[in-house]
CSV table of C-alpha atoms and ligand atoms in Angstrom, one decimal:
chain,number,residue,atom,x,y,z
A,23,MET,CA,118.6,68.1,-89.1
A,24,ASP,CA,120.9,67.4,-92.1
A,25,LEU,CA,122.1,71.1,-92.3
A,26,SER,CA,125.8,71.4,-92.6
A,27,TYR,CA,126.9,73.7,-89.7
A,28,SER,CA,129.9,75.8,-89.8
A,29,ASP,CA,132.9,75.2,-87.3
A,30,GLU,CA,131.8,78.2,-85.4
A,31,GLU,CA,128.2,76.9,-85.2
A,32,LYS,CA,129.3,73.5,-84.2
A,33,ALA,CA,131.4,74.9,-81.4
A,34,PHE,CA,128.4,77.0,-80.4
A,35,ARG,CA,126.4,73.6,-80.2
A,36,GLU,CA,129.1,72.1,-77.8
A,37,GLU,CA,129.0,75.1,-75.6
A,38,VAL,CA,125.2,74.8,-75.3
A,39,ARG,CA,125.5,71.1,-74.6
A,40,THR,CA,128.3,71.6,-72.0
A,41,PHE,CA,126.2,74.5,-70.3
A,42,LEU,CA,123.0,72.1,-70.4
A,43,LYS,CA,124.9,69.1,-68.8
A,44,ASN,CA,126.4,71.2,-66.1
A,45,LYS,CA,123.8,73.5,-65.3
A,46,LEU,CA,120.5,72.3,-66.0
A,47,PRO,CA,119.2,70.8,-62.6
A,48,LYS,CA,118.2,67.0,-62.7
A,49,GLU,CA,115.3,67.5,-60.8
A,50,LEU,CA,113.8,70.0,-63.5
A,51,SER,CA,114.9,68.0,-66.5
A,52,ASP,CA,113.2,64.7,-64.8
A,53,LYS,CA,110.0,66.8,-64.3
A,54,VAL,CA,110.0,67.9,-67.9
A,55,ARG,CA,110.7,64.4,-69.2
A,56,GLY,CA,108.0,62.8,-67.1
A,57,GLY,CA,105.5,65.4,-68.1
A,58,ASP,CA,105.0,66.8,-64.5
A,59,GLU,CA,103.7,70.2,-64.0
A,60,LEU,CA,106.5,72.7,-63.2
A,61,GLY,CA,105.7,75.1,-60.5
A,62,LYS,CA,106.6,78.8,-60.2
A,63,ALA,CA,109.7,78.1,-58.4
A,64,ASP,CA,110.9,75.7,-61.1
A,65,ILE,CA,110.5,78.0,-64.0
A,66,GLU,CA,111.8,81.0,-61.9
A,67,ARG,CA,115.0,78.8,-60.9
A,68,TRP,CA,115.6,77.7,-64.6
A,69,HIS,CA,115.0,81.6,-65.8
A,70,ALA,CA,117.6,82.7,-63.2
A,71,ILE,CA,120.1,80.0,-64.4
A,72,LEU,CA,119.7,81.2,-68.1
A,73,ASN,CA,119.8,84.9,-67.1
A,74,GLU,CA,123.1,84.3,-65.1
A,75,GLN,CA,124.7,82.9,-68.4
A,76,GLY,CA,123.3,85.9,-70.3
A,77,TRP,CA,121.1,83.5,-72.4
A,78,LEU,CA,117.5,84.2,-71.0
A,79,ALA,CA,116.7,86.5,-73.8
A,80,PRO,CA,118.3,85.2,-77.1
A,81,ASN,CA,116.3,87.4,-79.2
A,82,TRP,CA,116.8,90.7,-77.5
A,83,PRO,CA,119.6,93.3,-78.7
A,84,LYS,CA,122.6,93.5,-76.6
A,85,LYS,CA,121.8,97.0,-75.7
A,86,PHE,CA,118.8,95.8,-73.8
A,87,GLY,CA,120.7,92.9,-72.3
A,88,GLY,CA,119.8,90.1,-74.7
A,89,ALA,CA,122.2,87.6,-76.1
A,90,GLU,CA,121.5,88.8,-79.8
A,91,TRP,CA,121.7,85.4,-81.1
A,92,ASN,CA,121.6,84.9,-84.8
A,93,ALA,CA,118.7,82.5,-86.4
A,94,VAL,CA,121.2,79.5,-86.3
A,95,GLN,CA,122.2,80.0,-82.6
A,96,ARG,CA,118.6,80.3,-81.4
A,97,HIS,CA,117.6,77.1,-83.5
A,98,ILE,CA,120.5,75.1,-82.0
A,99,PHE,CA,119.8,76.3,-78.5
A,100,GLU,CA,116.1,75.3,-78.9
A,101,GLU,CA,117.0,71.8,-80.3
A,102,GLU,CA,119.6,71.1,-77.7
A,103,ALA,CA,117.4,72.5,-74.7
A,104,ALA,CA,114.5,70.3,-75.9
A,105,ALA,CA,116.7,67.3,-76.4
A,106,HIS,CA,118.0,67.8,-72.8
A,107,HIS,CA,114.5,68.2,-71.5
A,108,ALA,CA,115.1,71.8,-70.3
A,109,PRO,CA,111.9,73.7,-69.2
A,110,ARG,CA,110.5,76.0,-71.9
A,111,ILE,CA,111.3,79.9,-71.4
A,112,ILE,CA,107.9,81.4,-70.5
A,113,PRO,CA,107.4,83.7,-73.5
A,114,PHE,CA,105.0,86.4,-72.2
A,115,GLY,CA,107.5,89.0,-70.8
A,116,LEU,CA,110.4,87.6,-72.6
A,117,SER,CA,109.3,87.2,-76.3
A,118,MET,CA,106.0,88.7,-76.3
A,119,LEU,CA,106.0,92.1,-74.3
A,120,ALA,CA,109.6,92.8,-74.7
A,121,PRO,CA,109.7,93.2,-78.6
A,122,VAL,CA,106.8,95.5,-78.2
A,123,LEU,CA,108.3,97.8,-75.4
A,124,GLN,CA,111.7,97.8,-77.5
A,125,LYS,CA,110.0,98.9,-80.6
A,126,PHE,CA,107.0,101.1,-79.3
A,127,GLY,CA,107.8,101.7,-75.3
A,128,SER,CA,109.1,105.2,-74.0
A,129,LYS,CA,112.9,105.1,-73.0
A,130,GLU,CA,111.5,105.2,-69.3
A,131,GLN,CA,109.4,102.2,-69.8
A,132,GLN,CA,112.3,100.4,-71.4
A,133,ASP,CA,114.4,101.2,-68.6
A,134,TYR,CA,112.1,100.2,-66.0
A,135,TRP,CA,110.5,97.0,-67.2
A,136,LEU,CA,112.9,95.2,-69.6
A,137,PRO,CA,115.6,94.6,-66.8
A,138,ARG,CA,112.7,93.6,-64.4
A,139,ILE,CA,111.7,90.8,-67.1
A,140,LEU,CA,115.3,89.5,-67.1
A,141,SER,CA,115.7,89.5,-63.4
A,142,GLY,CA,112.3,87.9,-62.9
A,143,GLU,CA,111.2,90.5,-60.6
A,144,ASP,CA,108.0,90.7,-62.7
A,145,TRP,CA,106.1,87.9,-64.2
A,146,TRP,CA,104.0,88.8,-67.1
A,147,CYS,CA,100.8,87.3,-68.5
A,148,GLN,CA,98.7,88.3,-71.6
A,149,GLY,CA,95.5,89.9,-71.4
A,150,TYR,CA,94.1,89.6,-74.7
A,151,SER,CA,91.2,87.2,-75.1
A,152,GLU,CA,87.8,87.9,-73.7
A,153,PRO,CA,84.6,85.9,-73.6
A,154,GLY,CA,83.2,86.7,-77.1
A,155,ALA,CA,86.5,88.0,-78.4
A,156,GLY,CA,89.1,85.5,-79.3
A,157,SER,CA,89.3,85.1,-82.9
A,158,ASP,CA,87.4,88.3,-83.2
A,159,LEU,CA,89.8,90.1,-80.9
A,160,ALA,CA,89.3,93.6,-82.1
A,161,SER,CA,85.7,93.3,-80.7
A,162,LEU,CA,87.1,93.2,-77.2
A,163,LYS,CA,84.9,95.0,-74.5
A,164,THR,CA,87.1,95.7,-71.5
A,165,THR,CA,87.2,99.3,-71.0
A,166,ALA,CA,89.7,102.0,-69.8
A,167,VAL,CA,88.4,105.5,-69.3
A,168,ARG,CA,90.8,108.1,-68.4
A,169,HIS,CA,90.4,110.1,-65.2
A,170,GLY,CA,93.3,112.6,-65.0
A,171,ASP,CA,96.5,110.7,-64.3
A,172,HIS,CA,95.1,107.3,-64.4
A,173,TYR,CA,92.6,104.9,-66.4
A,174,VAL,CA,89.8,103.1,-64.6
A,175,VAL,CA,89.6,99.6,-66.3
A,176,ASN,CA,86.4,97.5,-66.0
A,177,GLY,CA,85.7,94.0,-67.8
A,178,GLN,CA,86.9,90.4,-68.1
A,179,LYS,CA,89.9,88.9,-69.8
A,180,THR,CA,89.7,84.8,-70.3
A,181,TRP,CA,92.3,81.9,-70.9
A,182,THR,CA,95.1,83.9,-69.2
A,183,THR,CA,97.9,81.3,-69.2
A,184,LEU,CA,99.8,81.2,-65.8
A,185,GLY,CA,97.8,84.3,-64.9
A,186,GLN,CA,97.9,82.7,-61.2
A,187,HIS,CA,101.8,83.3,-61.1
A,188,ALA,CA,101.8,86.7,-62.7
A,189,ASN,CA,102.1,90.1,-60.8
A,190,MET,CA,101.6,91.9,-64.1
A,191,ILE,CA,99.3,91.7,-67.0
A,192,PHE,CA,99.6,93.4,-70.4
A,193,CYS,CA,96.1,94.0,-71.7
A,194,LEU,CA,94.5,95.4,-74.7
A,195,VAL,CA,91.5,97.8,-73.6
A,196,ARG,CA,88.9,99.8,-75.2
A,197,THR,CA,89.6,103.5,-74.9
A,198,ASP,CA,87.2,104.7,-77.6
A,199,LYS,CA,83.8,103.3,-78.3
A,200,GLU,CA,82.8,105.6,-80.9
A,201,VAL,CA,85.4,104.8,-83.7
A,202,LYS,CA,86.1,101.8,-85.9
A,203,GLN,CA,86.8,98.8,-83.5
A,204,GLN,CA,90.6,98.5,-84.2
A,205,GLU,CA,91.2,102.2,-83.8
A,206,GLY,CA,89.8,102.4,-80.3
A,207,ILE,CA,92.2,99.9,-78.6
A,208,SER,CA,95.0,100.8,-76.2
A,209,PHE,CA,97.9,98.6,-74.8
A,210,LEU,CA,98.0,98.9,-71.1
A,211,LEU,CA,100.5,97.5,-68.5
A,212,ILE,CA,98.4,96.5,-65.2
A,213,ASP,CA,99.8,95.6,-61.6
A,214,MET,CA,97.9,92.3,-60.8
A,215,ASP,CA,97.8,93.5,-57.1
A,216,THR,CA,95.9,96.5,-57.8
A,217,PRO,CA,92.5,96.5,-55.9
A,218,GLY,CA,89.6,95.4,-58.0
A,219,ILE,CA,91.4,92.4,-59.8
A,220,GLU,CA,90.3,88.8,-59.3
A,221,VAL,CA,92.1,85.7,-60.8
A,222,ARG,CA,89.8,82.5,-61.2
A,223,PRO,CA,91.3,79.3,-62.3
A,224,ILE,CA,89.8,77.3,-65.4
A,225,VAL,CA,90.5,73.5,-65.3
A,226,LEU,CA,91.4,72.0,-68.7
A,227,LEU,CA,91.0,68.5,-70.4
A,228,ASP,CA,94.3,67.3,-68.9
A,229,GLY,CA,93.3,68.1,-65.3
A,230,GLY,CA,95.8,71.0,-64.9
A,231,ALA,CA,94.9,74.6,-64.4
A,232,GLU,CA,97.3,76.6,-66.3
A,233,VAL,CA,94.6,79.1,-67.5
A,234,ASN,CA,92.5,81.8,-65.8
A,235,GLU,CA,89.8,84.2,-66.1
A,236,VAL,CA,90.8,87.8,-64.9
A,237,TRP,CA,88.1,90.1,-63.8
A,238,PHE,CA,88.6,93.9,-63.4
A,239,THR,CA,86.4,96.1,-61.4
A,240,ASP,CA,87.2,99.7,-61.4
A,241,VAL,CA,90.9,99.0,-61.4
A,242,LYS,CA,93.0,102.1,-61.2
A,243,VAL,CA,96.0,102.0,-63.8
A,244,PRO,CA,98.5,105.0,-64.0
A,245,VAL,CA,98.7,106.7,-67.3
A,246,GLU,CA,102.5,106.2,-67.6
A,247,ASN,CA,101.6,102.5,-68.0
A,248,LEU,CA,100.1,103.1,-71.5
A,249,VAL,CA,102.4,101.8,-74.2
A,250,GLY,CA,102.9,103.9,-77.2
A,251,GLU,CA,99.7,106.2,-78.1
A,252,GLU,CA,96.3,105.9,-76.9
A,253,ASN,CA,93.9,104.2,-79.4
A,254,LYS,CA,97.0,102.8,-81.4
A,255,GLY,CA,97.2,99.6,-79.4
A,256,TRP,CA,96.0,97.3,-82.4
A,257,THR,CA,99.1,98.0,-84.1
A,258,TYR,CA,101.2,97.0,-81.2
A,259,ALA,CA,99.0,94.0,-80.5
A,260,LYS,CA,99.4,92.7,-84.1
A,261,TYR,CA,103.1,93.2,-83.7
A,262,LEU,CA,103.4,91.0,-80.7
A,263,LEU,CA,101.0,88.3,-82.2
A,264,THR,CA,103.6,87.7,-85.1
A,265,HIS,CA,106.2,86.9,-82.4
A,266,GLU,CA,104.0,84.8,-80.4
A,267,ARG,CA,103.1,82.7,-83.6
A,268,THR,CA,106.7,82.2,-84.7
A,269,ASN,CA,107.5,80.8,-81.2
A,270,ILE,CA,104.7,78.5,-81.4
A,271,ALA,CA,106.3,76.5,-84.2
A,272,GLY,CA,108.3,74.4,-81.5
A,273,THR,CA,110.7,72.5,-83.7
A,274,GLY,CA,113.1,71.6,-80.7
A,275,PHE,CA,109.9,70.2,-78.9
A,276,SER,CA,108.8,68.1,-82.0
A,277,GLN,CA,112.3,66.8,-82.4
A,278,ALA,CA,112.5,65.7,-78.9
A,279,GLY,CA,109.0,64.3,-79.2
A,280,LEU,CA,109.8,62.3,-82.3
A,281,THR,CA,112.8,60.8,-80.8
A,282,ALA,CA,110.6,59.5,-77.7
A,283,VAL,CA,107.9,58.1,-80.4
A,284,LYS,CA,110.5,56.1,-82.1
A,285,ARG,CA,112.0,54.8,-78.8
A,286,LEU,CA,108.4,53.8,-77.7
A,287,ALA,CA,107.5,52.2,-81.2
A,288,LYS,CA,110.6,49.9,-81.2
A,289,ALA,CA,109.8,48.8,-77.6
A,290,GLU,CA,106.2,48.2,-78.2
A,291,ILE,CA,105.4,44.9,-79.9
A,292,ALA,CA,102.3,44.7,-82.1
A,293,GLY,CA,101.5,41.5,-84.2
A,294,GLY,CA,104.5,39.9,-83.0
A,295,LYS,CA,106.9,42.8,-84.4
A,296,PRO,CA,108.0,46.1,-83.0
A,297,LEU,CA,105.4,48.5,-83.8
A,298,ILE,CA,107.9,50.6,-85.7
A,299,GLN,CA,107.8,48.0,-88.6
A,300,ASN,CA,104.2,48.2,-88.8
A,301,PRO,CA,103.9,49.7,-92.5
A,302,HIS,CA,101.1,52.1,-91.6
A,303,PHE,CA,102.7,53.3,-88.4
A,304,ALA,CA,106.0,53.6,-90.2
A,305,ALA,CA,104.5,55.6,-93.1
A,306,ARG,CA,102.8,58.2,-90.6
A,307,LEU,CA,106.3,58.3,-88.8
A,308,ALA,CA,108.3,59.0,-91.8
A,309,GLN,CA,105.8,61.6,-93.1
A,310,VAL,CA,105.8,63.6,-90.0
A,311,GLU,CA,109.8,63.4,-90.0
A,312,ILE,CA,109.8,64.7,-93.5
A,313,ASP,CA,107.3,67.6,-92.6
A,314,LEU,CA,109.3,68.4,-89.5
A,315,LYS,CA,112.7,68.8,-91.6
A,316,ALA,CA,111.1,71.1,-94.3
A,317,MET,CA,109.5,73.1,-91.4
A,318,SER,CA,112.8,73.5,-89.7
A,319,THR,CA,114.3,75.0,-92.7
A,320,THR,CA,111.4,77.5,-93.1
A,321,ASN,CA,111.7,78.3,-89.4
A,322,LEU,CA,115.4,79.1,-89.7
A,323,ARG,CA,114.5,81.4,-92.9
A,324,ILE,CA,111.7,83.2,-91.0
A,325,ILE,CA,113.8,83.6,-87.7
A,326,SER,CA,116.7,85.2,-89.8
A,327,LYS,CA,114.3,87.7,-91.1
A,328,ALA,CA,113.1,88.6,-87.6
A,329,ALA,CA,116.7,88.6,-86.4
A,330,ALA,CA,117.4,91.3,-89.0
A,331,GLY,CA,114.9,93.5,-87.6
A,332,THR,CA,112.0,92.7,-89.8
A,333,ALA,CA,108.9,91.5,-88.0
A,334,PRO,CA,107.8,88.3,-89.6
A,335,GLY,CA,104.6,88.5,-91.6
A,336,VAL,CA,102.4,86.0,-92.9
A,337,GLU,CA,105.3,83.4,-92.6
A,338,SER,CA,104.6,83.3,-88.9
A,339,SER,CA,101.0,82.2,-89.8
A,340,MET,CA,102.4,79.3,-92.0
A,341,LEU,CA,104.9,78.2,-89.1
A,342,LYS,CA,102.1,78.3,-86.6
A,343,VAL,CA,99.7,76.0,-88.6
A,344,LYS,CA,102.5,73.7,-89.7
A,345,GLY,CA,104.3,73.5,-86.5
A,346,THR,CA,101.2,72.8,-84.4
A,347,ILE,CA,100.1,69.9,-86.8
A,348,ILE,CA,103.3,68.3,-86.5
A,349,ARG,CA,103.5,68.4,-82.8
A,350,GLN,CA,99.7,67.2,-82.5
A,351,GLU,CA,100.4,64.5,-84.9
A,352,ILE,CA,103.7,63.3,-82.9
A,353,ASN,CA,101.5,63.4,-79.7
A,354,ASP,CA,99.0,61.2,-81.6
A,355,LEU,CA,101.7,58.8,-82.6
A,356,ALA,CA,103.0,58.6,-79.2
A,357,ARG,CA,99.6,57.9,-77.8
A,358,ARG,CA,99.2,55.0,-80.3
A,359,ALA,CA,102.8,53.7,-79.5
A,360,ALA,CA,102.2,53.8,-75.7
A,361,GLY,CA,98.9,51.8,-76.2
A,362,ILE,CA,97.4,51.1,-72.9
A,363,TYR,CA,100.4,52.7,-71.0
A,364,ALA,CA,99.0,56.1,-72.2
A,365,MET,CA,96.0,55.7,-70.3
A,366,PRO,CA,96.9,57.3,-66.9
A,367,PHE,CA,97.3,61.3,-67.0
A,368,ALA,CA,99.9,61.6,-64.3
A,369,SER,CA,103.2,59.9,-64.7
A,370,GLU,CA,103.3,59.0,-60.8
A,371,ALA,CA,100.1,57.1,-61.3
A,372,ILE,CA,101.6,54.5,-63.5
A,373,GLU,CA,104.7,53.9,-61.3
A,374,GLY,CA,105.3,50.2,-61.1
A,375,SER,CA,102.9,49.4,-63.8
A,376,ASN,CA,104.8,49.9,-66.9
A,377,ALA,CA,107.7,47.5,-66.4
A,378,GLY,CA,107.2,46.2,-69.9
A,379,LEU,CA,108.6,49.5,-71.4
A,380,PRO,CA,112.4,50.4,-71.6
A,381,ASP,CA,111.9,54.1,-70.7
A,382,PRO,CA,108.9,54.5,-68.4
A,383,LEU,CA,109.5,58.3,-68.3
A,384,ALA,CA,108.8,58.2,-72.2
A,385,ALA,CA,105.3,56.7,-72.0
A,386,GLY,CA,104.2,58.6,-68.7
A,387,PRO,CA,103.3,62.0,-70.1
A,388,VAL,CA,102.0,60.7,-73.3
A,389,ALA,CA,98.3,61.0,-72.6
A,390,ALA,CA,98.5,64.5,-70.6
A,391,GLN,CA,100.7,65.9,-73.4
A,392,TYR,CA,98.2,64.7,-76.0
A,393,PHE,CA,95.2,66.5,-74.3
A,394,ASN,CA,97.2,69.6,-73.2
A,395,ASN,CA,98.5,70.2,-76.7
A,396,ARG,CA,94.9,70.3,-78.2
A,397,LYS,CA,95.5,73.9,-77.2
A,398,LEU,CA,98.3,74.4,-79.9
A,399,SER,CA,95.7,74.7,-82.9
A,400,ILE,CA,93.5,77.1,-80.9
A,401,PHE,CA,95.7,79.7,-79.0
A,402,GLY,CA,98.0,82.3,-80.7
A,403,GLY,CA,95.2,82.7,-83.3
A,404,SER,CA,93.3,79.5,-84.3
A,405,ASN,CA,94.7,77.6,-87.2
A,406,GLU,CA,91.6,78.2,-89.1
A,407,ILE,CA,92.1,81.9,-88.6
A,408,GLN,CA,95.8,81.5,-89.8
A,409,ARG,CA,94.6,79.8,-92.9
A,410,GLY,CA,92.3,82.6,-93.6
A,411,ILE,CA,95.2,85.1,-93.3
A,412,ILE,CA,97.5,83.0,-95.5
A,413,ALA,CA,95.0,82.7,-98.3
A,414,LYS,CA,94.3,86.5,-98.1
A,415,VAL,CA,97.7,87.6,-98.2
A,416,THR,CA,99.1,85.1,-100.8
A,417,MET,CA,96.0,84.8,-103.0
A,418,GLY,CA,94.6,88.2,-102.5
A,419,GLY,CA,91.0,89.1,-101.7
B,512,FAD,C1,95.2,76.7,-73.4
B,512,FAD,C2,95.0,78.2,-74.0
B,512,FAD,C3,95.8,79.0,-73.5
B,512,FAD,C4,95.4,80.4,-73.8
B,512,FAD,N1,96.3,81.5,-73.3
B,512,FAD,C5,95.8,82.8,-73.6
B,512,FAD,C6,96.6,83.8,-72.9
B,512,FAD,O1,97.5,83.7,-72.2
B,512,FAD,N2,96.0,84.9,-73.1
B,512,FAD,C7,95.1,85.3,-74.0
B,512,FAD,O2,94.9,86.4,-74.1
B,512,FAD,N3,94.4,84.5,-74.8
B,512,FAD,C8,94.9,83.0,-74.5
B,512,FAD,N4,94.1,82.0,-75.0
B,512,FAD,C9,93.0,82.3,-76.0
B,512,FAD,C10,93.0,82.1,-77.5
B,512,FAD,O3,93.8,83.0,-78.0
B,512,FAD,C11,91.7,82.0,-78.1
B,512,FAD,O4,91.2,80.8,-77.4
B,512,FAD,C12,91.7,81.9,-79.4
B,512,FAD,O5,92.1,83.1,-80.0
B,512,FAD,C13,90.3,81.5,-80.1
B,512,FAD,O6,89.4,82.2,-79.6
B,512,FAD,P1,88.1,81.6,-78.8
B,512,FAD,O7,88.5,80.5,-78.0
B,512,FAD,O8,87.2,82.7,-78.3
B,512,FAD,O9,87.3,80.8,-80.1
B,512,FAD,P2,86.5,81.3,-81.2
B,512,FAD,O10,87.0,82.7,-81.7
B,512,FAD,O11,85.1,81.6,-80.6
B,512,FAD,O12,86.5,80.3,-82.2
B,512,FAD,C14,85.8,79.2,-82.1
B,512,FAD,C15,86.0,78.2,-83.5
B,512,FAD,O13,85.6,78.9,-84.7
B,512,FAD,C16,86.6,79.1,-85.4
B,512,FAD,N5,86.4,80.6,-86.3
B,512,FAD,C17,86.2,81.6,-85.7
B,512,FAD,N6,86.3,82.5,-86.5
B,512,FAD,C18,86.5,82.0,-87.6
B,512,FAD,C19,86.7,82.4,-89.0
B,512,FAD,N7,86.6,83.9,-89.4
B,512,FAD,N8,87.1,81.5,-89.9
B,512,FAD,C20,87.3,80.2,-89.8
B,512,FAD,N9,87.0,79.5,-88.5
B,512,FAD,C21,86.7,80.5,-87.6
B,512,FAD,C22,87.9,78.9,-84.7
B,512,FAD,O14,88.9,78.5,-85.4
B,512,FAD,C23,87.6,78.0,-83.6
B,512,FAD,O15,87.8,76.7,-84.1
B,512,FAD,C24,94.4,80.7,-74.7
B,512,FAD,C25,93.6,79.6,-75.3
B,512,FAD,C26,93.9,78.4,-74.8
B,512,FAD,C27,93.2,77.3,-75.4
């Protein structure tokens, strides 16, 4: 980006670069660059390295063990981490649940759960969506009925990302069926090892199984695992979603993706010339680069607002829509630039067959990323829903 950074910010960027050069294991960056699926151990390894450095929770206040970076620092880290092909930080505990606990959780909950998120002792997943309750989340049907010192939970969650790795799930559950939908929802923390929980994988378009169904049959949850007040869960759920959407903008990933597309388009010859000189392709590339620059600036503005303690509002919907359109456009350009080399899903499947390209790793993940990132405009609240929110807030009605 063409922003002018202060000397302090430039020094911070150098510090991040040095850290990534020295501490990011090559096996991990090779996997990310090659588009290979990262296992639980890979992710835990990277989280532990960041935690040792004190950088695992950039958005948390220092009093909770976070780095408390400002907006620019976070932006710089995101850019450098993506450029060095670092694994992404898994957001469910760190940047979704943690802000909710920090704002609405009891002191006991903060003292118990937050350190465990940092240490990696707990792996959290998100139990919001249900069959029939995605966009219309408030219609969720999983019930929690109180019996003395515990709730009994029955129902089904779906699309639970990385639920196969998780030992904890934060769930929206219905605790009152008699009131308006939004007023009968509570926010519960549930141990995945409790009897009555079953996790079933869902295979996606890219061949991976990163999402799951989670079934609950008479699952007993202690009442101390209720966050905030009973039937006030909708407020906490919405607060969490604004944080989820801001993180989805993914400017660092888009920047790294754009660099890879340019590399491919320079190498690929179409009609006797490098593809990057094709006017149609070049125009699309220029447009997406302009959009990315504009969005990066907007992103910085919104992160500053969040860092100042204000939950981002409709801006997070704007970022979600724009950020995901940009990432999908970059995926599409990469797919076109890689041409037939984009055909195999797995990078190991094309070993030896892509000698014509200068950088095999840049082409390997193209197809898998293209297919996998169809999800971006669906999850975190679909882009159609975000457009509805933006229209309502900015134009009224
Ligand atoms: C890969 C992936 C990972 C996910 N991970 C998680 C997770 O970890 N935890 C979790 O809880 N959920 C997760 N989700 C679920 C995600 O949040 C939902 O898929 C999403 O909210 C959309 O809900 P739905 O799939 O039920 O679609 P629906 O709500 O049925 O929508 C279907 C289509 O109709 C459109 N539509 C619906 N209502 C309107 C409207 N009012 N105006 C205009 N258009 C509308 C939608 O935009 C969409 O195109 C994940 C989803 C995916 C694809």
